[in-house]
Short mmCIF file of C-alpha atoms in Angstrom, two decimals:
data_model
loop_
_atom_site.label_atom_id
_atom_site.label_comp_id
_atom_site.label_asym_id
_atom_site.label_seq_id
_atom_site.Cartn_x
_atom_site.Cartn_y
_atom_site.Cartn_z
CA UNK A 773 -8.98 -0.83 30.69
CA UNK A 774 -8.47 2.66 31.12
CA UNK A 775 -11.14 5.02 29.80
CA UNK A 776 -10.23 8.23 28.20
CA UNK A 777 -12.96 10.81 28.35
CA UNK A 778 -13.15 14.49 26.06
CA UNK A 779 -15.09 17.19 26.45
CA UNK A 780 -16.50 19.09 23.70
CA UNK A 781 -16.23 22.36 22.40
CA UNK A 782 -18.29 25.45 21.95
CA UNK A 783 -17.87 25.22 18.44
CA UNK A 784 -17.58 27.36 16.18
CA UNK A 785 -14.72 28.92 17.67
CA UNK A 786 -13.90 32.58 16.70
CA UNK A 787 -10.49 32.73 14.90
CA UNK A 788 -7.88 34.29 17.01
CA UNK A 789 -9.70 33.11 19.91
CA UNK A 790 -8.53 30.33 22.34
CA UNK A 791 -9.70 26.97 22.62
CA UNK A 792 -9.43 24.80 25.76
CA UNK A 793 -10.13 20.91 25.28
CA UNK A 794 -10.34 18.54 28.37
CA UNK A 795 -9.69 14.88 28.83
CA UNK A 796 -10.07 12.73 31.86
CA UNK A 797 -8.95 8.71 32.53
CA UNK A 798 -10.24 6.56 34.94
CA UNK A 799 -6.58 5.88 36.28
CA UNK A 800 -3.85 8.23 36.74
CA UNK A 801 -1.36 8.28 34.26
CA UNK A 802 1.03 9.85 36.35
CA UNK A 803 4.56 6.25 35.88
CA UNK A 804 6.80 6.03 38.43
CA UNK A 805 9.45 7.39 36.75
CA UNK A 806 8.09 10.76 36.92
CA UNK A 807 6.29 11.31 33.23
CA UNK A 808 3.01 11.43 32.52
CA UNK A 809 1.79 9.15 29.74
CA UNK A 810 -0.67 11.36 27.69
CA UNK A 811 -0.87 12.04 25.02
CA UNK A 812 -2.30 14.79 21.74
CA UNK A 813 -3.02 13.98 18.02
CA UNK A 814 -4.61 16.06 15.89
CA UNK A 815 -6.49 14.57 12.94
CA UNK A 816 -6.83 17.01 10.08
CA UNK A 817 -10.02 16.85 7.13
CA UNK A 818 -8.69 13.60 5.05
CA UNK A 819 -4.98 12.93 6.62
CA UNK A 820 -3.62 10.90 9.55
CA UNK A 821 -3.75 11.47 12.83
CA UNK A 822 -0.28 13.66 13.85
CA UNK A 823 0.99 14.11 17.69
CA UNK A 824 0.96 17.15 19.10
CA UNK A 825 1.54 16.87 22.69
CA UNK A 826 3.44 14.06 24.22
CA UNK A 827 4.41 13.28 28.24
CA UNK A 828 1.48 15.43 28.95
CA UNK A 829 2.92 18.68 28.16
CA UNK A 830 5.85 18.29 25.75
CA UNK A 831 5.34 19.52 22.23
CA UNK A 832 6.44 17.60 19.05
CA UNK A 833 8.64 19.04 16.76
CA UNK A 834 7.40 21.77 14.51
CA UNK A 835 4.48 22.31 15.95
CA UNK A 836 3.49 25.67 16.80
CA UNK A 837 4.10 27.42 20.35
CA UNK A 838 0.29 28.37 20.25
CA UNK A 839 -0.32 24.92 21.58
CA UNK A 840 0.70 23.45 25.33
CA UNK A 841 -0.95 20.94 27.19
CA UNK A 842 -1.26 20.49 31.31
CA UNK A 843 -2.70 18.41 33.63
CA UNK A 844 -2.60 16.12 36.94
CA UNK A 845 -2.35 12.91 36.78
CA UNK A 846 -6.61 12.04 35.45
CA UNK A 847 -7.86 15.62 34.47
CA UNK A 848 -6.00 17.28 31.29
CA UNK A 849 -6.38 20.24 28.70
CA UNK A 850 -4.96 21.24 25.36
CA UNK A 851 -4.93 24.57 24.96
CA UNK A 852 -5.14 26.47 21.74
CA UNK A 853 -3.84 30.11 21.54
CA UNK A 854 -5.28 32.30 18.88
CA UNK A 855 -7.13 29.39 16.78
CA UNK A 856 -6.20 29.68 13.26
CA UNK A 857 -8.06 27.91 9.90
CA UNK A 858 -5.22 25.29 10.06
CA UNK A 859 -6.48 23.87 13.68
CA UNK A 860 -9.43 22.59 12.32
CA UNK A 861 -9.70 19.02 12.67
CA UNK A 862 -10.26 16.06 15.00
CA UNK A 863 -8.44 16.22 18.70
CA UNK A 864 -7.46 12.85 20.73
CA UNK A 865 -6.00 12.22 23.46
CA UNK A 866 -4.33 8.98 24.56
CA UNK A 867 -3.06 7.11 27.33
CA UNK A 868 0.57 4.90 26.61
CA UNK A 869 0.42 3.86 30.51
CA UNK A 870 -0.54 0.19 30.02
CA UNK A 871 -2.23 -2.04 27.80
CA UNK A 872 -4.79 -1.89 26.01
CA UNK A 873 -3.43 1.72 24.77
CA UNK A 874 -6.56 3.57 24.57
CA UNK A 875 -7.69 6.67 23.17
CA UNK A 876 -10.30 9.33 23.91
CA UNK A 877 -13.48 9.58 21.78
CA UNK A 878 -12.65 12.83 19.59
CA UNK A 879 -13.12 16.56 20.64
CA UNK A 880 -13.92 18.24 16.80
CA UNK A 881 -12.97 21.94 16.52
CA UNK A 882 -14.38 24.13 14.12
CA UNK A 883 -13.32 27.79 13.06
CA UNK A 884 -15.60 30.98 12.46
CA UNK B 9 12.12 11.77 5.98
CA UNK B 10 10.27 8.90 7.89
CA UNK B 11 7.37 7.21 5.72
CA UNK B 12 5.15 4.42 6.61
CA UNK B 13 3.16 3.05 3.81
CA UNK B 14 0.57 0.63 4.10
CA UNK B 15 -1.28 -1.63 1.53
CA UNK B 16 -3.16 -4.65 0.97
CA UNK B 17 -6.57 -3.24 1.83
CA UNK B 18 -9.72 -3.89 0.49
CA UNK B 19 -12.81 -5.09 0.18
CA UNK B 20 -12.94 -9.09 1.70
CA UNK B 21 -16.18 -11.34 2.86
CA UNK B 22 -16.91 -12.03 6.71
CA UNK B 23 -14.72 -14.85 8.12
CA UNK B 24 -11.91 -14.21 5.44
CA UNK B 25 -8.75 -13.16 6.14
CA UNK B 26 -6.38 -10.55 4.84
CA UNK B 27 -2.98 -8.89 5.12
CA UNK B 28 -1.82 -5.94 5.23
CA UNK B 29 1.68 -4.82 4.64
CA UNK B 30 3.19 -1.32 6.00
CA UNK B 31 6.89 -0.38 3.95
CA UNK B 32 9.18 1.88 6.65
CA UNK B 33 11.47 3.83 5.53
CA UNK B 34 13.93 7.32 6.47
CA UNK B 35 14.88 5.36 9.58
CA UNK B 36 16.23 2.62 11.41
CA UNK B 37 13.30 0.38 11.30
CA UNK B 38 14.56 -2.45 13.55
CA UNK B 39 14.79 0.05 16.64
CA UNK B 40 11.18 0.85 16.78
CA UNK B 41 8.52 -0.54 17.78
CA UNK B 42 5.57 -0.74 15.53
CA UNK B 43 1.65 -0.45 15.96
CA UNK B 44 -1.28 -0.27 13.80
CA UNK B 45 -4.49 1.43 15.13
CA UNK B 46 -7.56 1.95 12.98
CA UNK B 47 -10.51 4.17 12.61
CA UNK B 48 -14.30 2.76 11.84
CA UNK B 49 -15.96 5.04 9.33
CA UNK B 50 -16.42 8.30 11.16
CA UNK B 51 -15.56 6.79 13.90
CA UNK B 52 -12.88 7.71 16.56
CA UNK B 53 -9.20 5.59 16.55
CA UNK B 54 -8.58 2.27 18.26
CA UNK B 55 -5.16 0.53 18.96
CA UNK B 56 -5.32 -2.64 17.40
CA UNK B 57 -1.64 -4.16 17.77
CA UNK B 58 2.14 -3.32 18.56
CA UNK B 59 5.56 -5.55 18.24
CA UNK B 60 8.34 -4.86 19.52
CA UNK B 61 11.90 -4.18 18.06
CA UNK B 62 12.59 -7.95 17.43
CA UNK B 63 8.83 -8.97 16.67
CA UNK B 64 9.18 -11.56 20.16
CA UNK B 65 6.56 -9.11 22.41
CA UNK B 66 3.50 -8.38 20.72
CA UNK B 67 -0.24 -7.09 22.00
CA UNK B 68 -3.43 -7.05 21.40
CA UNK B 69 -6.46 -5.45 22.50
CA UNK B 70 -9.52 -8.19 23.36
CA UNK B 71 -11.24 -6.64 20.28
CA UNK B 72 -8.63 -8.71 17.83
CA UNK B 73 -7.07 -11.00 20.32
CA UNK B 74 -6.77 -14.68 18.90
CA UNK B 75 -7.67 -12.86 15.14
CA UNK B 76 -5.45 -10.89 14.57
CA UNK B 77 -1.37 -11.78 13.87
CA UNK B 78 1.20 -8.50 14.22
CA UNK B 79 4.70 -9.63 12.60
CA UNK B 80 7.74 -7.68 11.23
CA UNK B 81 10.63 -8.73 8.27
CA UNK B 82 13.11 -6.29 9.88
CA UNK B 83 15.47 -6.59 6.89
CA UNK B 84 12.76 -5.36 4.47
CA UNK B 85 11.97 -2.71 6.81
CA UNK B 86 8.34 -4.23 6.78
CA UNK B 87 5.65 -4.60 9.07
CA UNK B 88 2.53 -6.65 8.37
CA UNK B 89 -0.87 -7.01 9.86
CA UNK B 90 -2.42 -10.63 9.47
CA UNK B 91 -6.23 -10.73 9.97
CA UNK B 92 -8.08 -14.17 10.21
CA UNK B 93 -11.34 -14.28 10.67
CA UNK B 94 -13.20 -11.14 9.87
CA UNK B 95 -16.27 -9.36 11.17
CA UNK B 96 -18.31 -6.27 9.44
CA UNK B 97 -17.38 -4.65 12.64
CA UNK B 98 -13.46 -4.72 11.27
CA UNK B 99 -14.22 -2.53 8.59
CA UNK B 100 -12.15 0.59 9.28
CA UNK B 101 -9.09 2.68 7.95
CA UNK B 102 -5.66 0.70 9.01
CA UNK B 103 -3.00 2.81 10.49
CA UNK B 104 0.47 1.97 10.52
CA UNK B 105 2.79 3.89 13.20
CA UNK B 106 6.25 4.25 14.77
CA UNK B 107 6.79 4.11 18.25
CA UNK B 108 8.95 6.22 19.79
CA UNK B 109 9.46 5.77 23.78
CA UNK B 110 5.62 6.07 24.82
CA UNK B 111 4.24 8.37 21.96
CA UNK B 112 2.75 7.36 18.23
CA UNK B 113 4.81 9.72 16.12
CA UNK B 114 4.83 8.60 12.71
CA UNK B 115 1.24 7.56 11.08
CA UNK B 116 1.20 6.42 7.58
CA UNK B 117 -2.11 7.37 5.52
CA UNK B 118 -3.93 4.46 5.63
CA UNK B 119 -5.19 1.85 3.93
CA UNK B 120 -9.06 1.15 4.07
CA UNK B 121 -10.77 -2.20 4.78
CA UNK B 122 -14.09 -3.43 4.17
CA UNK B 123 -15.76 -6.59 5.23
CA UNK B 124 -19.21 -7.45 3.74
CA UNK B 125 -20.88 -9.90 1.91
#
């Protein structure tokens, strides 16, 4: 199985401030066809998990241009422009490569 | 507007079985593949099944392998979640989501089961 592993964050972090987090598989996730297969959710106080960042770097529609997400094909961040109260919440990433899908254990980020 | 809606949860006994049902609707539900994943009380997520358009492909992580039963009614836009013989460690929030190409991006809000004697 591939492993997915997140860093944490220096939380709280100081709104307006940016917020890196990292994630790193034991495999790359880089598919022959050219795409990486990782992926962002964001899990809010009480709702569902919601994807942010798919194929690496692409963002989902409507959400905001203050997030972006890079990488190689094992080592990955999510950046976070100018945090804002709305950001707070529960951060996973997630490789669709093969089965079993897996994701990584959580990166929590809280606002001062 | 795309909404998954699960149900069915609740509280069961070890070595029961329940199922859950997730209504689709705002899209073509017979072009998508389906998954549910689900979250142990402050816990993080875990894929638990998917099916494909047509319900004949289906997986399963080891976790719910051989337990577990993924199945679709694609002309009541349905998916279902069949689990047989259940442990305290299955207790978690039930997630029903779309597929689209290699990305979850549709999650319904959950449905919460508990097994416990």
């Amino acid at each position: 199985d591939i492993v997915m592993t997140q860093g944490a964050l220096p939380n709280p972090v100081p709104s307006g401030e940016s917020a890196s987090i990292t994630c790193q598989s034991s495999k790359s996730l880089l598919h022959s066809n050219g795409k990486t297969y990782l992926n962002w959710y964001l899990q809010r106080p009480g709702q569902s998990p919601q994807l942010l960042i798919y194929w690496m770097s692409t963002r989902a529609s409507g959400v905001s241009d203050r997030f972006s997400g890079s990488g190689s094909g094992t080592d990955f961040t999510l950046k976070i422009s100018s945090v804002e109260a709305e950001d707070v919440g529960v951060y996973y990433c997630q490789q669709f490569l093969e089965y079993p899908l897996t994701f990584g254990s959580g990166t929590k980020l809280e606002i001062k | 507007e795309v909404q998954l809606v699960e149900s069915g949860g609740g509280l069961v006994q070890p070595g029961r079985s329940l199922k859950l049902s997730c209504a689709a609707s705002g899209f073509t539900f017979s072009n998508y593949y389906m998954a549910w994943v689900r979250q142990a009380p402050k816990k993080g997520l875990e894929w638990v099944a998917t099916i494909s358009t047509s319900g004949s492909r289906t997986y399963y992580p080891d976790s719910v392998k051989g337990r577990f039963t993924i199945s679709r009614d694609n002309a009541k836009s349905s998916l279902y979640l069949q689990m047989n013989s259940l442990k305290s460690e299955d207790t978690a929030t039930y997630y029903c989501a779309r597929y689209y190409s290699s990305f979850l991006d549709y999650w319904g809000q959950g449905v919460m089961v508990t097994v416990s004697s």
